[in-house]
mmCIF file of C-alpha atoms and ligand atoms in Angstrom:
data_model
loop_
_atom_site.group_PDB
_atom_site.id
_atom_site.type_symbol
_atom_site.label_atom_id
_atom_site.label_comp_id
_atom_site.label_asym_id
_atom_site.label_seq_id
_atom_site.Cartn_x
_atom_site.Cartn_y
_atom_site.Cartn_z
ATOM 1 C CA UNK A 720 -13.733 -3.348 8.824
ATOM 2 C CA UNK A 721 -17.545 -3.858 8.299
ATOM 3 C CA UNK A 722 -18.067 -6.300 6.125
ATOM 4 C CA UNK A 723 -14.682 -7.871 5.669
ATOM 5 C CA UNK A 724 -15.314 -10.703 8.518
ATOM 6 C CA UNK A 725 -18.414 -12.088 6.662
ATOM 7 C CA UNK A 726 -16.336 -11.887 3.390
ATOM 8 C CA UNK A 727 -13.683 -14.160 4.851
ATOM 9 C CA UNK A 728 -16.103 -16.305 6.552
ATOM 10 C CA UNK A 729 -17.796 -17.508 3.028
ATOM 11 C CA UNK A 730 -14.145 -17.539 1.665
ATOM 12 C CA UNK A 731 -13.449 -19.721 4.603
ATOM 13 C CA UNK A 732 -16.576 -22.073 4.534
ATOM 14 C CA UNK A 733 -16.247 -22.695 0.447
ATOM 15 C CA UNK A 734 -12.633 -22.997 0.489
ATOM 16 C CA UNK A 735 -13.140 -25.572 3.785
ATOM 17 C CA UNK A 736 -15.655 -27.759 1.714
ATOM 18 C CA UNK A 737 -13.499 -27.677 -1.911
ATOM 19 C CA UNK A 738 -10.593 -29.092 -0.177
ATOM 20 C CA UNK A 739 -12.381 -32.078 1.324
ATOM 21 C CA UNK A 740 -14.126 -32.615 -1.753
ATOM 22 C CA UNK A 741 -10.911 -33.042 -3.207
ATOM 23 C CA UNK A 742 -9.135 -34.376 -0.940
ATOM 24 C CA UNK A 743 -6.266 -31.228 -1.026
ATOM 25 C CA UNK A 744 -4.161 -29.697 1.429
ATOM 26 C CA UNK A 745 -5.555 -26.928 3.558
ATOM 27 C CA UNK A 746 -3.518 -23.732 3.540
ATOM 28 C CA UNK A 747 -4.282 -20.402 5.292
ATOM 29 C CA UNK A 748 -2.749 -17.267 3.421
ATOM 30 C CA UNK A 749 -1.923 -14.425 4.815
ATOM 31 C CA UNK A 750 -3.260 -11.324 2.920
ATOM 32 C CA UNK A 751 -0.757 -8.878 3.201
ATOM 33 C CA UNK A 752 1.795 -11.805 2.817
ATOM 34 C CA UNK A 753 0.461 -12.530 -0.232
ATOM 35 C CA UNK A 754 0.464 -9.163 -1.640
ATOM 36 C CA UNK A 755 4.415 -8.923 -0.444
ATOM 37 C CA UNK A 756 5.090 -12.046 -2.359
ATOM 38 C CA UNK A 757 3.550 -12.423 -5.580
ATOM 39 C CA UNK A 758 6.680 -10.608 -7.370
ATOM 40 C CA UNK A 759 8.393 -13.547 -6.686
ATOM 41 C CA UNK A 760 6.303 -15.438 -9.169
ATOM 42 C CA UNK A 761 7.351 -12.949 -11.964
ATOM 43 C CA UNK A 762 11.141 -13.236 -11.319
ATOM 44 C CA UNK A 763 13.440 -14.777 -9.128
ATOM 45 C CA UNK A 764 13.925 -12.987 -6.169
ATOM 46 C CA UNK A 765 15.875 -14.012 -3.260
ATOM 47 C CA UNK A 766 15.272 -13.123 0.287
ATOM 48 C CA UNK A 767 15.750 -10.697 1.971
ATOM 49 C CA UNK A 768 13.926 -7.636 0.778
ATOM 50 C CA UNK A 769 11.950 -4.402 1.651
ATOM 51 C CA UNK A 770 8.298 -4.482 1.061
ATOM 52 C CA UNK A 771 5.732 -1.075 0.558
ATOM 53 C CA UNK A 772 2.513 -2.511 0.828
ATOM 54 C CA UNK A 773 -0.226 -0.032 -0.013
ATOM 55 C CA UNK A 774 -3.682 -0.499 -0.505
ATOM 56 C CA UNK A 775 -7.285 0.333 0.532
ATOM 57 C CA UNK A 776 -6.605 -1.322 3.678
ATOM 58 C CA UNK A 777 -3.144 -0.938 4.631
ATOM 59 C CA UNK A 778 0.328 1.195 4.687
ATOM 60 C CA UNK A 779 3.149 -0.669 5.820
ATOM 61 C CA UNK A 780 6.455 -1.214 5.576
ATOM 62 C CA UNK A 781 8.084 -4.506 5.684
ATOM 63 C CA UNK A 782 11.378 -6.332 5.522
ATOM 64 C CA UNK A 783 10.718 -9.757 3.805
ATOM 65 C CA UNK A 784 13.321 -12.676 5.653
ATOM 66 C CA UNK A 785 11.185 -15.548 4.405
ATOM 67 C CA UNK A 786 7.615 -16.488 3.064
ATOM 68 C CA UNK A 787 6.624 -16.947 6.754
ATOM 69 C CA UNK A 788 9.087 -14.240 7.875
ATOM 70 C CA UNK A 789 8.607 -10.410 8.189
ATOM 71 C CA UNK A 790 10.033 -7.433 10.657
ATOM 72 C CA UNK A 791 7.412 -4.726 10.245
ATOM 73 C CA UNK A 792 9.166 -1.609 9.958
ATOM 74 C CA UNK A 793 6.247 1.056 10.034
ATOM 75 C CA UNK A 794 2.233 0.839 9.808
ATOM 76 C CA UNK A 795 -0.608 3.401 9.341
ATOM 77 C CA UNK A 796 -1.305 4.962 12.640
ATOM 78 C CA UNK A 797 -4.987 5.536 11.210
ATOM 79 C CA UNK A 798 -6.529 5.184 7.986
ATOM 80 C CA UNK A 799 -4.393 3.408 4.563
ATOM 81 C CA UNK A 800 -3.541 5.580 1.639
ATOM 82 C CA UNK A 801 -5.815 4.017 -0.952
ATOM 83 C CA UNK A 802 -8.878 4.028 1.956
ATOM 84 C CA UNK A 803 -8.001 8.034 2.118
ATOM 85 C CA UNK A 804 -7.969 8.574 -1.647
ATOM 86 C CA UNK A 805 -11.092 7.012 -2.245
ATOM 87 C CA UNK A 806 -12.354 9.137 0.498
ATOM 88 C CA UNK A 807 -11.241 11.866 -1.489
ATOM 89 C CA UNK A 808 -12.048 11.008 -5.120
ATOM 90 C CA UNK A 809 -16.034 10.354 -3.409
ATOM 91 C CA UNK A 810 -15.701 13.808 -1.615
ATOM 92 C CA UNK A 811 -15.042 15.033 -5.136
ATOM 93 C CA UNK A 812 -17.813 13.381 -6.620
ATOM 94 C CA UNK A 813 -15.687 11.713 -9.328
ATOM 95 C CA UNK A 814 -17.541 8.929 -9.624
ATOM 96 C CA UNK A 815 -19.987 11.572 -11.604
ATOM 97 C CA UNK A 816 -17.272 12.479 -13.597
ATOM 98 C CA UNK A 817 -17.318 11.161 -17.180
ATOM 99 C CA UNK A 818 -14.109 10.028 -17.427
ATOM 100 C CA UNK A 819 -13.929 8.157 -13.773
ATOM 101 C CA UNK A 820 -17.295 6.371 -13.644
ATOM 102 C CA UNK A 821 -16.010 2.805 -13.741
ATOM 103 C CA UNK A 822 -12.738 3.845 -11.762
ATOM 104 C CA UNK A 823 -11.629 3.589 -7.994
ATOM 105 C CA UNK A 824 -11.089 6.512 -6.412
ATOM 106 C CA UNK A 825 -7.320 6.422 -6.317
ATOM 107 C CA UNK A 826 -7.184 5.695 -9.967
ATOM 108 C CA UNK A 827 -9.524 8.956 -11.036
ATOM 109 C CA UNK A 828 -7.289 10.693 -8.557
ATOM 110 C CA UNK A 829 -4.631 9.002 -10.952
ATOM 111 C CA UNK A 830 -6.558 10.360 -13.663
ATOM 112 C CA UNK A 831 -7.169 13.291 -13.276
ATOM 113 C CA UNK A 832 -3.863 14.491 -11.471
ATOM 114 C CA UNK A 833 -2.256 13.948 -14.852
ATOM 115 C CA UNK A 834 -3.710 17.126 -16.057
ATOM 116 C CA UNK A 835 -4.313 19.136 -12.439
ATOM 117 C CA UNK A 836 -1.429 21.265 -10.834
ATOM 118 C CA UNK A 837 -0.183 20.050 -8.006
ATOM 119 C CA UNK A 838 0.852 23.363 -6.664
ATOM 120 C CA UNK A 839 -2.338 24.834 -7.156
ATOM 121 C CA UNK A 840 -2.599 23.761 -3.376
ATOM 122 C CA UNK A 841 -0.443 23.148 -0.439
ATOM 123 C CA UNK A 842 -1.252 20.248 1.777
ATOM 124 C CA UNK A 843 0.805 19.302 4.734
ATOM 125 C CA UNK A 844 3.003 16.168 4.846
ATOM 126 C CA UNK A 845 1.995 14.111 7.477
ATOM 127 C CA UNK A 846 4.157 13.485 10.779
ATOM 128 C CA UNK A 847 7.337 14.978 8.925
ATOM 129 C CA UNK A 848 9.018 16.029 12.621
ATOM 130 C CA UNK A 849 8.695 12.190 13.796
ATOM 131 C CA UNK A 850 11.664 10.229 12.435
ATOM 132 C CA UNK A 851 10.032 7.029 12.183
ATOM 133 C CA UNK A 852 8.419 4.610 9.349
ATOM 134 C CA UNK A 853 4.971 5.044 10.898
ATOM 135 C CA UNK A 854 2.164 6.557 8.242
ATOM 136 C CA UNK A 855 -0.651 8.577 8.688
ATOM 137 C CA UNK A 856 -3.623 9.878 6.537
ATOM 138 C CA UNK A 857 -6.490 10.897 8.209
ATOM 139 C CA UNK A 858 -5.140 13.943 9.148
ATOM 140 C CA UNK A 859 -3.972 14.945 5.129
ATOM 141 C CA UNK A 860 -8.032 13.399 4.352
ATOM 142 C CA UNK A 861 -9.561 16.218 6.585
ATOM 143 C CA UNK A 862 -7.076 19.111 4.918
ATOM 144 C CA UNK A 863 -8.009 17.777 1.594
ATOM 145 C CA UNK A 864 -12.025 17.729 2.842
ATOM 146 C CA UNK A 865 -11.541 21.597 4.227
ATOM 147 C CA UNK A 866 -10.253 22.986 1.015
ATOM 148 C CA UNK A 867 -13.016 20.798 -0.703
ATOM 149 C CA UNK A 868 -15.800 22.575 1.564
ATOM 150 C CA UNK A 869 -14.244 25.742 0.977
ATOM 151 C CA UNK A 870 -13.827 25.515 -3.071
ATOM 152 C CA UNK A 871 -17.496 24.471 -2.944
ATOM 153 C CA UNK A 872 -18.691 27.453 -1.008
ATOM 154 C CA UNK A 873 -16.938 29.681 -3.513
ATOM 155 C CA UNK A 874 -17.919 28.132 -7.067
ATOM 156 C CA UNK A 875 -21.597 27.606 -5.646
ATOM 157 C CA UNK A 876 -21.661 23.893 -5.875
ATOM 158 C CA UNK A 877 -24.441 21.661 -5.534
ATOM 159 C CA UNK A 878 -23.778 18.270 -3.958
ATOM 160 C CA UNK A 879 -22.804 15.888 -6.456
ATOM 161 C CA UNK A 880 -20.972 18.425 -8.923
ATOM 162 C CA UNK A 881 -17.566 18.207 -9.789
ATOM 163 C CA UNK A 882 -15.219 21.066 -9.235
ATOM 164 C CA UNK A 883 -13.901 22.906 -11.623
ATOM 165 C CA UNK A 884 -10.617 22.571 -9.780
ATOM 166 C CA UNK A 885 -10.582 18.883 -8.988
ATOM 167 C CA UNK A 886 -8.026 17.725 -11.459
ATOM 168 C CA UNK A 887 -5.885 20.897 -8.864
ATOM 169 C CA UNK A 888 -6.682 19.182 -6.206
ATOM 170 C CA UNK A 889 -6.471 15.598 -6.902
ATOM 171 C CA UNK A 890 -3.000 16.713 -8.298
ATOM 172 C CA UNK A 891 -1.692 18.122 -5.158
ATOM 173 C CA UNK A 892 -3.392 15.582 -3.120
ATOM 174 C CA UNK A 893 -1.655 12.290 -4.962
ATOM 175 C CA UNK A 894 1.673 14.791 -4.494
ATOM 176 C CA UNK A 895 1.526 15.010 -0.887
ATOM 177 C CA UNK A 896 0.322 11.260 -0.060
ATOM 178 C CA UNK A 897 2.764 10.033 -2.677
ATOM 179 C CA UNK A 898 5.639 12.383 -1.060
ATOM 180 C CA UNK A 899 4.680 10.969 3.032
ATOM 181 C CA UNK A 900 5.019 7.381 1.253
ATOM 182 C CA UNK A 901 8.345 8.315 -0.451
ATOM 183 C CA UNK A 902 10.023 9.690 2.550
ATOM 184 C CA UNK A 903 8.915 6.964 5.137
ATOM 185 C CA UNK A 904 9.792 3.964 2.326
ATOM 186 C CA UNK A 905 13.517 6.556 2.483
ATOM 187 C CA UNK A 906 14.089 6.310 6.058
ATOM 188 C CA UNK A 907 13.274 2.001 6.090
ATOM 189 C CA UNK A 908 15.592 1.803 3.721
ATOM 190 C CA UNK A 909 18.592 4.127 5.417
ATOM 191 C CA UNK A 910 17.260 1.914 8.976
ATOM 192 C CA UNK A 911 17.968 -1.485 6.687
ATOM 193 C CA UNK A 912 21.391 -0.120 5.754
ATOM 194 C CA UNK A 913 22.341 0.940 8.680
ATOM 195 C CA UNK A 914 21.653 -2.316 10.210
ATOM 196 C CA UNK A 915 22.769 -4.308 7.673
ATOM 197 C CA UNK A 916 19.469 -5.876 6.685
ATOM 198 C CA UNK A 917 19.550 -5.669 3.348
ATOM 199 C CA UNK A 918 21.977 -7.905 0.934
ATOM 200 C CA UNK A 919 24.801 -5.755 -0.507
ATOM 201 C CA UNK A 920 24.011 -7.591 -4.248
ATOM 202 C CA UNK A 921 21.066 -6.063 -5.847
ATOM 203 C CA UNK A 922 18.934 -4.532 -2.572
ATOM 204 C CA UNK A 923 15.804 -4.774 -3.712
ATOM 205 C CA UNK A 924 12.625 -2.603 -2.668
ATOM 206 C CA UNK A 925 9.333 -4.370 -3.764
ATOM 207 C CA UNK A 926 6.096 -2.462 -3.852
ATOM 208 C CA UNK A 927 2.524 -4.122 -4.157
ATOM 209 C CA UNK A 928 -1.031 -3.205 -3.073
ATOM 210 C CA UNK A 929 -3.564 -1.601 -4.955
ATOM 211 C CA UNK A 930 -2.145 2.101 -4.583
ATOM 212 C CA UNK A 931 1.079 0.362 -5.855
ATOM 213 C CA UNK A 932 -0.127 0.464 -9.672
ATOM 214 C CA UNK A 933 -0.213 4.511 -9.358
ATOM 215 C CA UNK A 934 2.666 5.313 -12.078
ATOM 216 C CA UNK A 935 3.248 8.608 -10.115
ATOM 217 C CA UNK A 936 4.190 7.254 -7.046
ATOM 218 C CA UNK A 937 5.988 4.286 -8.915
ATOM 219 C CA UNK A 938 8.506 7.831 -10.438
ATOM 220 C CA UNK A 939 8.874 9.508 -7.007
ATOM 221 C CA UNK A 940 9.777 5.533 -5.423
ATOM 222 C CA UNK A 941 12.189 5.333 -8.300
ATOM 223 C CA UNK A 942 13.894 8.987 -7.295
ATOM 224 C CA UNK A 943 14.132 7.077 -3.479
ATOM 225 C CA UNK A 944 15.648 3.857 -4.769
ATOM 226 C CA UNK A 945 18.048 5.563 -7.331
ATOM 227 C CA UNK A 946 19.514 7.913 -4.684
ATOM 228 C CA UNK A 947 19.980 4.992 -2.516
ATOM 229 C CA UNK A 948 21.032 2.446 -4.653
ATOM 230 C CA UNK A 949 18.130 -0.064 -4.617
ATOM 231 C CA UNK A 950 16.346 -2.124 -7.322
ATOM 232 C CA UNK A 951 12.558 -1.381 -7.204
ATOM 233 C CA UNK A 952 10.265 -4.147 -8.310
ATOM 234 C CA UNK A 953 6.532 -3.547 -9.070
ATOM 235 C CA UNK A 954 4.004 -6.442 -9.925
ATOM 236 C CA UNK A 955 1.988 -5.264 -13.273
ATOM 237 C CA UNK A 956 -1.124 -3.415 -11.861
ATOM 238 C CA UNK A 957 -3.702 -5.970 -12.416
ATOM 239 C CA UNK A 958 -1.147 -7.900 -9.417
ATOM 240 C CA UNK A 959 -0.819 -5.374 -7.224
ATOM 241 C CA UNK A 960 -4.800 -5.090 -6.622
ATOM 242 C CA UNK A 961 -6.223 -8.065 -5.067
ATOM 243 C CA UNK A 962 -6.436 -10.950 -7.098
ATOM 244 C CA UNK A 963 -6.834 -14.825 -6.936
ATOM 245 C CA UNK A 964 -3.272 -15.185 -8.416
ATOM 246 C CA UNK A 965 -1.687 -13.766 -5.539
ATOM 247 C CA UNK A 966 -3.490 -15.794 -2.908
ATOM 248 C CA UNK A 967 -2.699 -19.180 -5.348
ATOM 249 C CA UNK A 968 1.424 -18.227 -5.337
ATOM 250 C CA UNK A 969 1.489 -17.984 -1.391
ATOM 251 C CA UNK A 970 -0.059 -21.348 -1.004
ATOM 252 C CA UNK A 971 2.789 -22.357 -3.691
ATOM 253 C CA UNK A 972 5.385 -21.126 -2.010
ATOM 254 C CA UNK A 973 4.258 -22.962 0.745
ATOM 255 C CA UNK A 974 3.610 -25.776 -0.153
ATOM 256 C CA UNK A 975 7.023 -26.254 -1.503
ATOM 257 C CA UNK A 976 8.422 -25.378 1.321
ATOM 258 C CA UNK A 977 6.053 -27.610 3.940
ATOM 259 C CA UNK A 978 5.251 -24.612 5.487
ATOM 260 C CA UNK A 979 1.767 -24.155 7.266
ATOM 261 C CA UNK A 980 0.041 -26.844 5.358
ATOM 262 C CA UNK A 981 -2.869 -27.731 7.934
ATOM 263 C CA UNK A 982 -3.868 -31.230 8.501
ATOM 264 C CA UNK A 983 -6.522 -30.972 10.735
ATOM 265 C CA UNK A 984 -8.833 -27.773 9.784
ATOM 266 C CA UNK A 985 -11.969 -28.573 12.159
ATOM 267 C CA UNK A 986 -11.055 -25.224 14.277
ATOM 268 C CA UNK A 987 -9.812 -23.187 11.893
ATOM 269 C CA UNK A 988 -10.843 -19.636 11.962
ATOM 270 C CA UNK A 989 -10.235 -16.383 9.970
ATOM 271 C CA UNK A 990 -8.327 -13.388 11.342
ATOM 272 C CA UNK A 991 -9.824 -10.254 10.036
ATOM 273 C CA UNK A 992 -6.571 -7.820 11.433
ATOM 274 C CA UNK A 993 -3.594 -10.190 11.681
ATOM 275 C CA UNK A 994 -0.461 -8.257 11.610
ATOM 276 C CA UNK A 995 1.994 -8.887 9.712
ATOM 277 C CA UNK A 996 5.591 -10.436 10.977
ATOM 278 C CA UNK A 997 7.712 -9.028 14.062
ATOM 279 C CA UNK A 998 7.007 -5.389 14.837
ATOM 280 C CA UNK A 999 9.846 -3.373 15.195
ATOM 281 C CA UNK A 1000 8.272 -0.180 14.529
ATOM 282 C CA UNK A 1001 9.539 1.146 18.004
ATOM 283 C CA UNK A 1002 13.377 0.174 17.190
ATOM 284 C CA UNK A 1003 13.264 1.825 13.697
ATOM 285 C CA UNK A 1004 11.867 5.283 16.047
ATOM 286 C CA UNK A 1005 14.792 5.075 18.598
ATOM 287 C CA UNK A 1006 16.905 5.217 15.850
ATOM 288 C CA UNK A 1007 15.448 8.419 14.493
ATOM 289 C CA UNK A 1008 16.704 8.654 11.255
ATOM 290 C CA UNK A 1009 16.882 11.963 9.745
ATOM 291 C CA UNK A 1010 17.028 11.989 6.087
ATOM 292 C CA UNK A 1011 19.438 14.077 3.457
ATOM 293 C CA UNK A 1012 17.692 15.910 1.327
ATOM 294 C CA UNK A 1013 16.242 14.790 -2.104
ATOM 295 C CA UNK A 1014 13.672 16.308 -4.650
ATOM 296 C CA UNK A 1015 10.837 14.130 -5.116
ATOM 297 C CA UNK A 1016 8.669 16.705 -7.115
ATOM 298 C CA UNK A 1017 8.115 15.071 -10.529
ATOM 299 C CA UNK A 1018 5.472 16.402 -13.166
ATOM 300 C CA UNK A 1019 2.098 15.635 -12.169
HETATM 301 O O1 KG4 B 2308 -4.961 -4.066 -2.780
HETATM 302 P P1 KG4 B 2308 -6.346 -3.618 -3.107
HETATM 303 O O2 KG4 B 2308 -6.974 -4.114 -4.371
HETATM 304 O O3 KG4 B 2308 -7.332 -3.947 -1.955
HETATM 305 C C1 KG4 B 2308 -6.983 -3.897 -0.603
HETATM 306 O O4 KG4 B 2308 -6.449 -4.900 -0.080
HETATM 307 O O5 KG4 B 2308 -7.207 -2.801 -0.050
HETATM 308 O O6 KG4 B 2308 -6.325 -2.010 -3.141
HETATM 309 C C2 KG4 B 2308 -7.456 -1.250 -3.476
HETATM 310 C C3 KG4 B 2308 -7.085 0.204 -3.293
HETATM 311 C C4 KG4 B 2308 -8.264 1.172 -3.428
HETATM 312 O O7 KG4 B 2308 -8.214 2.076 -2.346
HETATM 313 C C5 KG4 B 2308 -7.997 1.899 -4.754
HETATM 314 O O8 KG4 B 2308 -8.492 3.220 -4.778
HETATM 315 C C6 KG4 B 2308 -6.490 1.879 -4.788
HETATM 316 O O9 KG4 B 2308 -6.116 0.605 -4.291
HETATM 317 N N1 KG4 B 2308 -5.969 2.042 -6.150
HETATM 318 C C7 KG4 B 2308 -5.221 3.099 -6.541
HETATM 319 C C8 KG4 B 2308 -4.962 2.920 -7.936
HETATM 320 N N2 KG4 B 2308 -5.561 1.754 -8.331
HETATM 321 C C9 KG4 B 2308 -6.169 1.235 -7.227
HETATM 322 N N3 KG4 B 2308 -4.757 4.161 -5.867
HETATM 323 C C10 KG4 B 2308 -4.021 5.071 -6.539
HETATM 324 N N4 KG4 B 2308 -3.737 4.973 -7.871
HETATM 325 C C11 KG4 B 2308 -4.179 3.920 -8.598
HETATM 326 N N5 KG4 B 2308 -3.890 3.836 -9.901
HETATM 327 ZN ZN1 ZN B 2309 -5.163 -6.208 -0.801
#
């Protein structure tokens, strides 16, 4: 990601000089980690659990073993969910919008889906004939672009107008991404079950990221983790984005638990795409879970 490397460098180089100024422990965090853990600073949460992580830069699925401990269940195959709805919301031009003009795109989608219809239009769910945990958006982005193009051609539009429709659209495009997320979080949990990953007192699913604080997809998660018996656990929106808080608890956590606490830091370097934990995203496709059916359309 332009950009991002010479973010974490002067993250890096500051962070490098305030600990030997005073005198502190080093400790590299793990983004995505982070974001997968901060919950556990709300509440007490044992290990293990399943993680949704979704934000502007990633889509993934996670079972959490331990703070240093993850099996990656499913990852984007392209673009995240929040990087495709900002996409959309700019398409839209929402940031001229009067009500979205200090908003991210996925929250005016937010917005503005709360009075759209979402079955004004029909977009495709994404990979719903592979059985896997795997997510994909760019594909749904270019369906949502088309019918953009083609609304514009029709109402006359000037770039940089809103459509009249847009609330429509933005409805039916938070449905469908929200309904791809739903299904794929369904199937990690039936592949936990069925492998016995998951503790049988209080399973817990744990969702974070910045597309996390989207109440809509918080309901349809809720219809996935009531028809399977889970517990779902969101951090309060202002946790889910990124934050300084999160970063803070991870080096917590391990510090208490003497894990990854670096005493020499002279070649220490930031990782701009380290994955996260073990991938098993292949084993959770071989088993090719179908899944039983289940409504998931809630009021927009
Ligand atoms: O976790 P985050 O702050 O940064 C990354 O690590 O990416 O997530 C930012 C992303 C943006 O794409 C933003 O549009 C999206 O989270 N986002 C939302 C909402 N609030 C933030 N997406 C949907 N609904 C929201 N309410
Ligand atoms: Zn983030």
């Amino acid at each position: 990601m332009p950009g991002l490397a010479l973010s974490l460098k002067i993250g890096l180089d500051f962070s490098l000089k305030f600990v030997r100024l005073h005198e502190k422990p080093f400790i590299p965090i793990h983004h995505m980690e982070a974001h997968a853990l901060t919950v556990r600073m709300l509440q007490p949460l044992d290990f293990p659990f399943l993680v949704l992580l979704i934000s502007g830069g990633h889509s993934l699925l996670a079972l959490a073993k331990g703070i240093d401990e993850f099996l990656l269940l499913g990852k984007t195959l392209d673009v995240a969910v929040g990087d495709s709805l900002d996409k959309i919301a700019r398409r839209l031009s929402l940031r001229n919008h009067p009500d979205c003009l200090t908003l991210s795109g996925g929250q005016a989608i937010e917005l503005l889906a709360k009075e759209g219809d979402q079955l004004a239009f029909h977009f495709t769910s994404p990979m719903e004939k592979l059985y896997n945990c795997n997510f994909s958006f760019a594909g749904f982005q270019r369906q949502v672009t088309m019918e953009i193009m083609k609304k514009e051609t029709e109402e006359g539009i000037e770039k940089g107008q809103v459509l009249s429709c847009a609330k429509d659209i933005a409805a039916a495009s938070q449905y469908t991404a929200a309904s791809h997320i739903a299904k794929r979080t369904h199937r990690a949990i039936l592949f936990c079950k069925s492998k016995d990953l998951l503790p049988q007192h209080n399973p817990t699913l744990v969702v974070s990221g910045g597309v996390a604080s989207n109440e809509y997809i918080r309901q349809i998660l809720k219809i996935v983790t009531d028809a399977t018996g889970l517990h779902l656990l969101c951090p309060p929106s202002k946790l889910c984005t990124d934050n300084g808080v999160m970063i803070a608890w991870n080096g917590i956590e391990r510090l208490k638990q003497g894990k990854g606490i670096m005493s020499y830091t002279e070649e220490i370097k930031y990782e701009p795409k380290a994955p996260l934990g073990l991938d098993i995203t292949s084993e959770v496709k071989d088993a090719a879970i179908k899944l039983p059916p289940l409504k998931l359309r809630i009021r927009s």
